[in-house]
Structures are given as structure tokens and as C-alpha cells.
Amino acid sequence: VVTLLHHTNYIGKKFEKKDGQLIRTPAAQFYKGTARVVEVPTAASLVEVLTNPDPNAVLCLGRPKGGLATAHVVTLSKVSQGKIARTLEYFEYPTGPGWLLLDFDLKGMPEAVSRHIEYLGGGLAALEELWPELRHAARVFKPSSSAGVYVNGQDPLKATGFHLFVLVKDVSTSAEILRRLEKRAWEIGL
């Protein structure tokens, strides 16, 4: 189960050409819209959700608390009867199968760690080294939204990261899974 959030404001990166250079500006604040729970039991069904052509829909891996299938989403200061905020107070990861998100990005990474990741064969290979069970898990790989964006006559931007969605047996244990992966990362120099 995931939640599709349909927002009334733009969410995403904005790209513009300024003085011949490509400028990226993040715009990822969700403060008004609706939430709708969607069943995504397979990688194929998650790909369908991720390739939804609606530019106003974004994915939330949790679901509204209390078993709500739909809800109005507002800022925390405007919560009232029938309205929720996009916070852990109003969303949960229920017990059972679900999608865990691994967000990989090279920006700001120490040089020694970058070299180690390169030696292992890249970000995905490094994650598989860190979490060997990942090699056989149902998963969906999504490159950085900046990958391939370019200004005519210039080289395309290189992808510095990706999102990897992994189907886990019990998504309510996501925080514990991430803590264990972080511990393993320290142990093997990642």
C-alpha cells in the first residue's frame, strides 16, 4: 500500500537556462491537496504509479492513520475534522509487505567513500554489497530526475543519485532496516 498525494502546488525540480547555464531549483513542499491509498503489491504496479503522467501527483510510502482510504491534506496548523497533515503524526507504515525507499546521492559524499563505491561498481552495486539480500528482492530503480537534462550545445547533467524502492516483508520495520543498513555501511567503509 502507498498513498498518492494530489497537490495543488507544484512539486519537483525546476530547470531554467540562465546566462547559458542550466540552473536547478528544488520545489518540494506539499502543503495542500488530497491523499488516496493505492494498492501496489508488485514492482510492475509500482512502476505504473511512478510513471503516472499527472504532474500534480506524488508518492508517499506511508498511509493515513486510522485506515483512511482518502483524506484532505493541509499544513499542520490547519488540521481539523477530516483533514490531516503530511507528518508522522497522521501517517503510518502498517504491518505487512510494503515499499522501502533507499535514496542514494553522491553529492557531499567524502572522496574516500566515493572511491569505494566506484571500486564496487557504482551505487547500486554498493547497496547490494551492503545488503546482499537486495540482489533477489522485488525492486524498482528510478534515476535522479536531473539525469539527462541539458542545454543545447552542452553535455547532459550526470545522474548523481537514484531512488531504489525495495519490497520488504514488513514495512512497519523500515526504520529498523535503515538503522541496520547504516551500521553495516559504517562497518564496510560506506
Backbone as CSV, one residue per row, in Angstrom:
resi,resn,N_x,N_y,N_z,CA_x,CA_y,CA_z,C_x,C_y,C_z
1,VAL,0.843,-1.182,0.000,0.000,0.000,0.000,0.883,1.238,0.000
2,VAL,0.568,2.185,-0.857,1.202,3.503,-0.855,0.085,4.536,-0.903
3,THR,0.439,5.768,-0.741,-0.543,6.842,-0.827,-0.132,7.784,-1.938
4,LEU,-1.069,8.075,-2.831,-0.837,9.099,-3.847,-1.335,10.413,-3.288
5,LEU,-0.464,11.388,-3.288,-0.838,12.723,-2.844,-1.048,13.575,-4.087
6,HIS,-2.208,14.168,-4.192,-2.512,15.057,-5.312,-2.488,16.467,-4.753
7,HIS,-1.559,17.268,-5.228,-1.342,18.586,-4.641,-1.832,19.694,-5.552
8,THR,-2.043,20.834,-4.940,-2.485,21.996,-5.711,-1.317,22.914,-6.035
9,ASN,-0.147,22.663,-5.446,1.046,23.442,-5.756,2.037,22.575,-6.521
10,TYR,2.980,23.186,-7.219,3.983,22.433,-7.982,4.976,21.786,-7.033
11,ILE,5.279,20.506,-7.268,6.305,19.804,-6.502,7.270,19.178,-7.494
12,GLY,8.531,19.461,-7.337,9.537,18.892,-8.212,10.686,19.862,-8.375
13,LYS,11.612,19.513,-9.235,12.719,20.411,-9.541,12.319,21.286,-10.722
14,LYS,12.732,22.525,-10.668,12.522,23.426,-11.798,13.877,23.634,-12.469
15,PHE,13.869,23.596,-13.787,15.090,23.801,-14.558,14.908,25.037,-15.413
16,GLU,15.915,25.888,-15.423,15.861,27.060,-16.287,17.266,27.376,-16.795
17,LYS,17.304,28.043,-17.921,18.582,28.435,-18.524,18.836,29.882,-18.127
18,LYS,19.992,30.113,-17.501,20.348,31.467,-17.072,21.815,31.709,-17.415
19,ASP,22.068,32.725,-18.205,23.432,33.043,-18.645,24.106,31.834,-19.290
20,GLY,23.334,31.068,-20.057,23.852,29.921,-20.784,24.041,28.669,-19.940
21,GLN,23.739,28.744,-18.659,23.912,27.601,-17.759,22.557,27.064,-17.309
22,LEU,22.524,25.796,-17.011,21.311,25.152,-16.518,21.259,25.306,-14.997
23,ILE,20.175,25.875,-14.507,20.001,26.101,-13.074,18.877,25.195,-12.578
24,ARG,19.154,24.433,-11.500,18.154,23.555,-10.869,17.683,24.203,-9.576
25,THR,16.375,24.213,-9.393,15.805,24.737,-8.163,14.802,23.732,-7.622
26,PRO,15.041,23.208,-6.403,14.061,22.273,-5.842,12.798,23.011,-5.404
27,ALA,11.663,22.330,-5.532,10.380,22.880,-5.084,9.542,21.707,-4.586
28,ALA,9.826,21.264,-3.372,9.201,20.025,-2.894,8.401,20.222,-1.613
29,GLN,7.610,21.258,-1.565,6.786,21.477,-0.384,5.339,21.135,-0.693
30,PHE,4.836,20.140,0.006,3.444,19.720,-0.155,2.673,20.299,1.016
31,TYR,1.744,21.182,0.748,1.001,21.784,1.856,-0.507,21.829,1.653
32,LYS,-0.998,21.368,0.505,-2.443,21.378,0.304,-2.801,20.411,-0.811
33,GLY,-3.762,19.511,-0.524,-4.180,18.578,-1.545,-4.988,17.433,-0.950
34,THR,-4.932,16.292,-1.625,-5.671,15.116,-1.161,-4.738,13.911,-1.128
35,ALA,-5.094,12.958,-0.302,-4.357,11.701,-0.201,-5.311,10.571,-0.566
36,ARG,-4.788,9.625,-1.363,-5.587,8.463,-1.757,-4.705,7.223,-1.685
37,VAL,-5.146,6.244,-0.898,-4.394,4.999,-0.730,-4.536,4.148,-1.982
38,VAL,-3.398,3.572,-2.434,-3.358,2.750,-3.642,-2.639,1.443,-3.321
39,GLU,-3.193,0.332,-3.765,-2.541,-0.972,-3.591,-1.462,-1.128,-4.665
40,VAL,-0.231,-1.443,-4.253,0.875,-1.678,-5.193,1.674,-2.901,-4.712
41,PRO,1.123,-4.097,-4.914,1.751,-5.300,-4.382,2.954,-5.811,-5.177
42,THR,3.157,-5.300,-6.391,4.250,-5.787,-7.236,5.080,-4.631,-7.766
43,ALA,6.281,-4.967,-8.236,7.137,-3.953,-8.855,6.451,-3.344,-10.076
44,ALA,5.763,-4.175,-10.862,5.069,-3.666,-12.051,3.989,-2.651,-11.670
45,SER,3.254,-2.919,-10.594,2.207,-1.966,-10.189,2.818,-0.683,-9.635
46,LEU,3.993,-0.782,-8.992,4.664,0.432,-8.521,5.166,1.253,-9.700
47,VAL,5.698,0.591,-10.720,6.141,1.313,-11.926,4.968,2.080,-12.536
48,GLU,3.792,1.455,-12.582,2.605,2.147,-13.105,2.321,3.419,-12.325
49,VAL,2.403,3.343,-11.003,2.156,4.524,-10.167,3.235,5.576,-10.411
50,LEU,4.498,5.147,-10.489,5.608,6.094,-10.658,5.613,6.761,-12.030
51,THR,5.023,6.116,-13.020,5.002,6.699,-14.368,3.670,7.373,-14.662
52,ASN,2.893,7.615,-13.618,1.629,8.328,-13.758,1.907,9.678,-14.420
53,PRO,1.223,9.991,-15.498,1.507,11.245,-16.205,0.979,12.494,-15.504
54,ASP,0.269,12.363,-14.391,-0.281,13.522,-13.683,0.841,14.259,-12.956
55,PRO,1.189,15.475,-13.390,2.292,16.209,-12.769,1.969,16.684,-11.348
56,ASN,0.718,16.584,-10.947,0.337,17.026,-9.607,0.237,15.878,-8.607
57,ALA,0.664,14.684,-8.998,0.593,13.533,-8.103,1.997,13.136,-7.664
58,VAL,2.153,12.916,-6.373,3.419,12.449,-5.817,3.152,11.251,-4.927
59,LEU,4.185,10.475,-4.687,4.075,9.235,-3.939,4.463,9.440,-2.485
60,CYS,3.700,8.849,-1.604,4.008,8.806,-0.179,3.990,7.333,0.206
61,LEU,5.051,6.829,0.800,5.114,5.401,1.083,4.283,4.998,2.299
62,GLY,3.967,5.898,3.165,3.097,5.591,4.288,1.636,5.669,3.869
63,ARG,0.752,5.473,4.844,-0.679,5.616,4.586,-1.286,6.399,5.737
64,PRO,-2.394,7.091,5.492,-3.028,7.828,6.593,-3.410,6.877,7.732
65,LYS,-3.216,7.336,8.958,-3.573,6.525,10.119,-5.081,6.342,10.201
66,GLY,-5.485,5.323,10.928,-6.902,5.081,11.149,-7.586,4.388,9.995
67,GLY,-6.814,3.863,9.038,-7.407,3.141,7.923,-8.097,4.009,6.896
68,LEU,-7.838,5.314,6.924,-8.461,6.205,5.934,-7.998,5.837,4.531
69,ALA,-8.930,5.748,3.594,-8.586,5.470,2.195,-8.342,6.766,1.435
70,THR,-8.977,7.851,1.873,-8.774,9.173,1.285,-8.806,10.202,2.408
71,ALA,-8.159,11.323,2.174,-8.159,12.394,3.173,-7.750,13.701,2.511
72,HIS,-8.164,14.806,3.095,-7.687,16.125,2.679,-6.406,16.398,3.464
73,VAL,-5.381,16.881,2.773,-4.091,17.155,3.407,-3.868,18.659,3.437
74,VAL,-3.520,19.156,4.623,-3.279,20.579,4.837,-2.004,20.733,5.672
75,THR,-1.607,21.969,5.933,-0.472,22.194,6.822,-0.885,21.832,8.241
76,LEU,0.090,21.551,9.072,-0.176,21.135,10.443,-1.036,22.153,11.187
77,SER,-0.825,23.427,10.926,-1.591,24.468,11.627,-3.061,24.514,11.203
78,LYS,-3.409,23.854,10.077,-4.793,23.903,9.580,-5.531,22.575,9.726
79,VAL,-4.948,21.637,10.478,-5.599,20.338,10.697,-6.903,20.550,11.467
80,SER,-7.952,19.899,10.993,-9.248,19.926,11.667,-9.978,18.640,11.305
81,GLN,-11.215,18.519,11.710,-12.002,17.319,11.426,-11.950,16.978,9.937
82,GLY,-11.515,15.760,9.611,-11.465,15.306,8.222,-10.246,15.769,7.448
83,LYS,-9.345,16.488,8.107,-8.124,16.970,7.451,-6.911,16.494,8.227
84,ILE,-5.874,16.113,7.485,-4.644,15.623,8.101,-3.456,16.393,7.549
85,ALA,-2.321,16.284,8.222,-1.072,16.874,7.737,-0.156,15.750,7.273
86,ARG,0.798,16.074,6.414,1.744,15.077,5.917,2.907,14.962,6.908
87,THR,2.601,14.407,8.075,3.589,14.208,9.131,3.409,12.797,9.699
88,LEU,4.396,12.336,10.470,4.298,11.011,11.086,3.137,10.927,12.071
89,GLU,2.685,12.061,12.555,1.532,12.064,13.465,0.267,11.571,12.757
90,TYR,0.188,11.769,11.442,-1.014,11.420,10.684,-0.805,10.283,9.683
91,PHE,0.443,9.864,9.476,0.736,8.777,8.537,1.461,7.662,9.283
92,GLU,1.352,6.437,8.764,1.986,5.289,9.386,2.469,4.311,8.319
93,TYR,3.299,3.392,8.767,3.712,2.261,7.941,3.072,1.030,8.574
94,PRO,1.989,0.509,7.992,1.285,-0.610,8.613,2.110,-1.900,8.569
95,THR,1.794,-2.825,9.467,2.447,-4.126,9.490,2.103,-4.888,8.217
96,GLY,3.107,-5.503,7.611,2.899,-6.294,6.409,3.793,-5.814,5.280
97,PRO,3.685,-6.453,4.114,4.538,-6.099,2.979,4.352,-4.640,2.549
98,GLY,5.428,-4.048,2.098,5.367,-2.669,1.620,6.697,-2.243,1.032
99,TRP,6.730,-1.016,0.559,7.895,-0.495,-0.153,8.756,0.375,0.749
100,LEU,10.046,0.068,0.762,11.057,0.838,1.476,11.827,1.641,0.430
101,LEU,12.065,2.902,0.692,12.796,3.754,-0.247,14.234,3.930,0.214
102,LEU,15.166,3.654,-0.692,16.570,3.977,-0.487,16.894,5.131,-1.433
103,ASP,17.328,6.241,-0.888,17.632,7.444,-1.657,19.148,7.595,-1.689
104,PHE,19.748,7.350,-2.845,21.205,7.372,-2.999,21.618,8.642,-3.728
105,ASP,22.616,9.340,-3.179,23.114,10.551,-3.825,24.591,10.734,-3.501
106,LEU,25.384,11.048,-4.522,26.822,11.252,-4.350,27.174,12.653,-3.850
107,LYS,26.240,13.601,-3.975,26.549,14.980,-3.577,26.962,15.050,-2.113
108,GLY,28.085,15.714,-1.849,28.561,15.905,-0.491,29.212,14.679,0.131
109,MET,29.386,13.625,-0.648,29.962,12.384,-0.122,31.480,12.535,0.004
110,PRO,32.062,12.025,1.098,33.525,12.063,1.231,34.198,11.333,0.069
111,GLU,35.317,11.853,-0.370,36.035,11.299,-1.525,36.379,9.826,-1.340
112,ALA,36.792,9.436,-0.127,37.159,8.034,0.119,35.956,7.111,-0.083
113,VAL,34.782,7.553,0.329,33.575,6.739,0.167,33.200,6.674,-1.310
114,SER,33.298,7.792,-2.018,33.018,7.806,-3.464,33.920,6.833,-4.209
115,ARG,35.211,6.828,-3.857,36.150,5.909,-4.498,35.781,4.454,-4.197
116,HIS,35.382,4.194,-2.963,34.991,2.835,-2.578,33.760,2.398,-3.369
117,ILE,32.799,3.277,-3.525,31.590,2.973,-4.303,31.952,2.716,-5.760
118,GLU,32.847,3.535,-6.302,33.317,3.340,-7.683,34.000,1.980,-7.824
119,TYR,34.837,1.628,-6.860,35.540,0.347,-6.862,34.548,-0.822,-6.857
120,LEU,33.448,-0.667,-6.108,32.443,-1.731,-6.018,31.577,-1.842,-7.274
121,GLY,31.640,-0.831,-8.147,30.872,-0.878,-9.391,29.722,0.110,-9.462
122,GLY,29.679,1.080,-8.543,28.632,2.102,-8.573,27.669,1.972,-7.397
123,GLY,26.726,2.888,-7.356,25.802,2.972,-6.228,24.968,1.734,-6.000
124,LEU,24.394,1.183,-7.064,23.554,0.001,-6.911,24.385,-1.189,-6.434
125,ALA,25.562,-1.367,-7.012,26.443,-2.465,-6.592,26.864,-2.285,-5.129
126,ALA,27.104,-1.045,-4.714,27.478,-0.790,-3.322,26.329,-1.139,-2.383
127,LEU,25.096,-0.805,-2.768,23.944,-1.170,-1.945,23.780,-2.686,-1.863
128,GLU,24.042,-3.381,-2.970,23.959,-4.846,-2.960,25.068,-5.460,-2.102
129,GLU,26.223,-4.818,-2.054,27.302,-5.267,-1.167,26.886,-5.079,0.287
130,LEU,26.258,-3.966,0.558,25.794,-3.615,1.890,24.630,-4.499,2.343
131,TRP,23.762,-4.841,1.406,22.541,-5.595,1.691,22.417,-6.710,0.651
132,PRO,23.148,-7.830,0.823,23.189,-8.886,-0.192,21.811,-9.419,-0.598
133,GLU,20.855,-9.444,0.329,19.506,-9.934,0.025,18.821,-9.078,-1.044
134,LEU,19.301,-7.874,-1.212,18.735,-6.942,-2.199,18.852,-7.487,-3.623
135,ARG,19.865,-8.287,-3.871,20.089,-8.831,-5.224,18.888,-9.619,-5.744
136,HIS,18.119,-10.234,-4.833,16.994,-11.074,-5.239,15.641,-10.485,-4.844
137,ALA,15.639,-9.258,-4.373,14.392,-8.628,-3.911,13.629,-7.992,-5.073
138,ALA,12.305,-7.934,-4.927,11.498,-7.151,-5.871,11.860,-5.692,-5.627
139,ARG,12.185,-4.979,-6.694,12.631,-3.589,-6.538,12.372,-2.797,-7.794
140,VAL,12.357,-1.485,-7.631,12.177,-0.573,-8.760,13.246,0.507,-8.642
141,PHE,14.018,0.682,-9.695,15.107,1.661,-9.765,14.619,2.877,-10.539
142,LYS,14.826,4.069,-9.975,14.415,5.309,-10.638,15.576,6.300,-10.579
143,PRO,16.181,6.628,-11.741,17.310,7.573,-11.740,16.885,8.954,-11.246
144,SER,17.868,9.736,-10.878,17.627,11.116,-10.466,16.832,11.851,-11.539
145,SER,15.940,12.718,-11.109,15.134,13.473,-12.075,15.983,14.440,-12.894
146,SER,17.211,14.705,-12.465,18.094,15.608,-13.209,18.861,14.907,-14.327
147,ALA,18.895,13.587,-14.297,19.685,12.829,-15.260,19.235,13.127,-16.687
148,GLY,20.181,13.496,-17.511,19.902,13.702,-18.928,19.384,15.086,-19.296
149,VAL,19.096,15.943,-18.322,18.632,17.296,-18.625,19.830,18.097,-19.134
150,TYR,19.623,18.885,-20.188,20.757,19.625,-20.742,20.296,20.885,-21.475
151,VAL,21.259,21.759,-21.716,21.093,22.940,-22.545,21.726,22.598,-23.885
152,ASN,21.069,22.923,-25.004,21.631,22.640,-26.331,23.075,23.099,-26.405
153,GLY,23.931,22.207,-26.901,25.347,22.524,-27.050,26.178,22.183,-25.827
154,GLN,25.552,21.734,-24.753,26.280,21.354,-23.541,26.019,19.893,-23.224
155,ASP,26.899,19.317,-22.419,26.723,17.921,-22.012,25.539,17.802,-21.065
156,PRO,24.797,16.702,-21.180,23.693,16.470,-20.230,24.211,16.360,-18.799
157,LEU,23.366,16.718,-17.836,23.723,16.557,-16.431,23.916,15.068,-16.129
158,LYS,24.899,14.771,-15.331,25.109,13.393,-14.913,24.198,13.094,-13.731
159,ALA,23.695,11.885,-13.681,22.883,11.469,-12.542,23.812,11.297,-11.344
160,THR,23.551,12.019,-10.289,24.360,11.875,-9.075,23.660,10.975,-8.069
161,GLY,22.478,10.518,-8.412,21.757,9.691,-7.462,20.607,8.941,-8.098
162,PHE,19.919,8.197,-7.241,18.746,7.445,-7.691,17.889,7.099,-6.489
163,HIS,16.681,6.694,-6.763,15.779,6.133,-5.760,15.637,4.650,-6.062
164,LEU,15.715,3.838,-5.033,15.513,2.410,-5.172,14.408,2.005,-4.204
165,PHE,13.298,1.549,-4.752,12.170,1.080,-3.962,12.317,-0.427,-3.809
166,VAL,12.292,-0.910,-2.568,12.506,-2.330,-2.284,11.282,-2.865,-1.545
167,LEU,10.729,-3.961,-2.056,9.593,-4.591,-1.387,10.119,-5.389,-0.195
168,VAL,9.662,-5.020,0.999,10.098,-5.708,2.222,8.914,-6.449,2.837
169,LYS,9.236,-7.475,3.612,8.212,-8.341,4.212,7.315,-7.575,5.185
170,ASP,7.912,-6.659,5.955,7.146,-5.898,6.940,7.604,-4.450,6.923
171,VAL,6.851,-3.614,6.231,7.238,-2.216,6.046,7.203,-1.432,7.360
172,SER,6.511,-1.952,8.370,6.490,-1.252,9.657,7.868,-1.282,10.319
173,THR,8.769,-2.143,9.829,10.128,-2.225,10.374,11.126,-1.403,9.554
174,SER,10.641,-0.518,8.700,11.522,0.266,7.824,12.605,1.018,8.584
175,ALA,12.247,1.666,9.679,13.249,2.432,10.436,14.351,1.507,10.944
176,GLU,13.994,0.323,11.410,14.983,-0.639,11.898,15.861,-1.148,10.754
177,ILE,15.258,-1.412,9.601,16.035,-1.851,8.431,17.069,-0.786,8.080
178,LEU,16.658,0.466,8.058,17.579,1.554,7.713,18.687,1.703,8.759
179,ARG,18.359,1.533,10.037,19.392,1.590,11.092,20.427,0.478,10.886
180,ARG,19.961,-0.724,10.556,20.885,-1.843,10.335,21.764,-1.591,9.109
181,LEU,21.173,-1.043,8.052,21.959,-0.741,6.856,22.999,0.333,7.152
182,GLU,22.643,1.329,7.940,23.603,2.374,8.301,24.765,1.780,9.102
183,LYS,24.455,0.884,10.024,25.506,0.219,10.819,26.430,-0.585,9.905
184,ARG,25.844,-1.349,8.977,26.657,-2.123,8.019,27.520,-1.189,7.170
185,ALA,26.947,-0.065,6.767,27.685,0.892,5.932,28.941,1.379,6.655
186,TRP,28.805,1.712,7.924,29.973,2.137,8.704,30.995,1.008,8.791
187,GLU,30.521,-0.210,8.973,31.420,-1.351,9.147,32.245,-1.651,7.898
188,ILE,31.672,-1.386,6.694,32.422,-1.719,5.462,32.942,-0.478,4.729
189,GLY,32.955,0.651,5.410,33.561,1.851,4.834,32.687,2.603,3.856
190,LEU,31.361,2.420,3.958,30.450,3.155,3.105,29.622,4.147,3.910
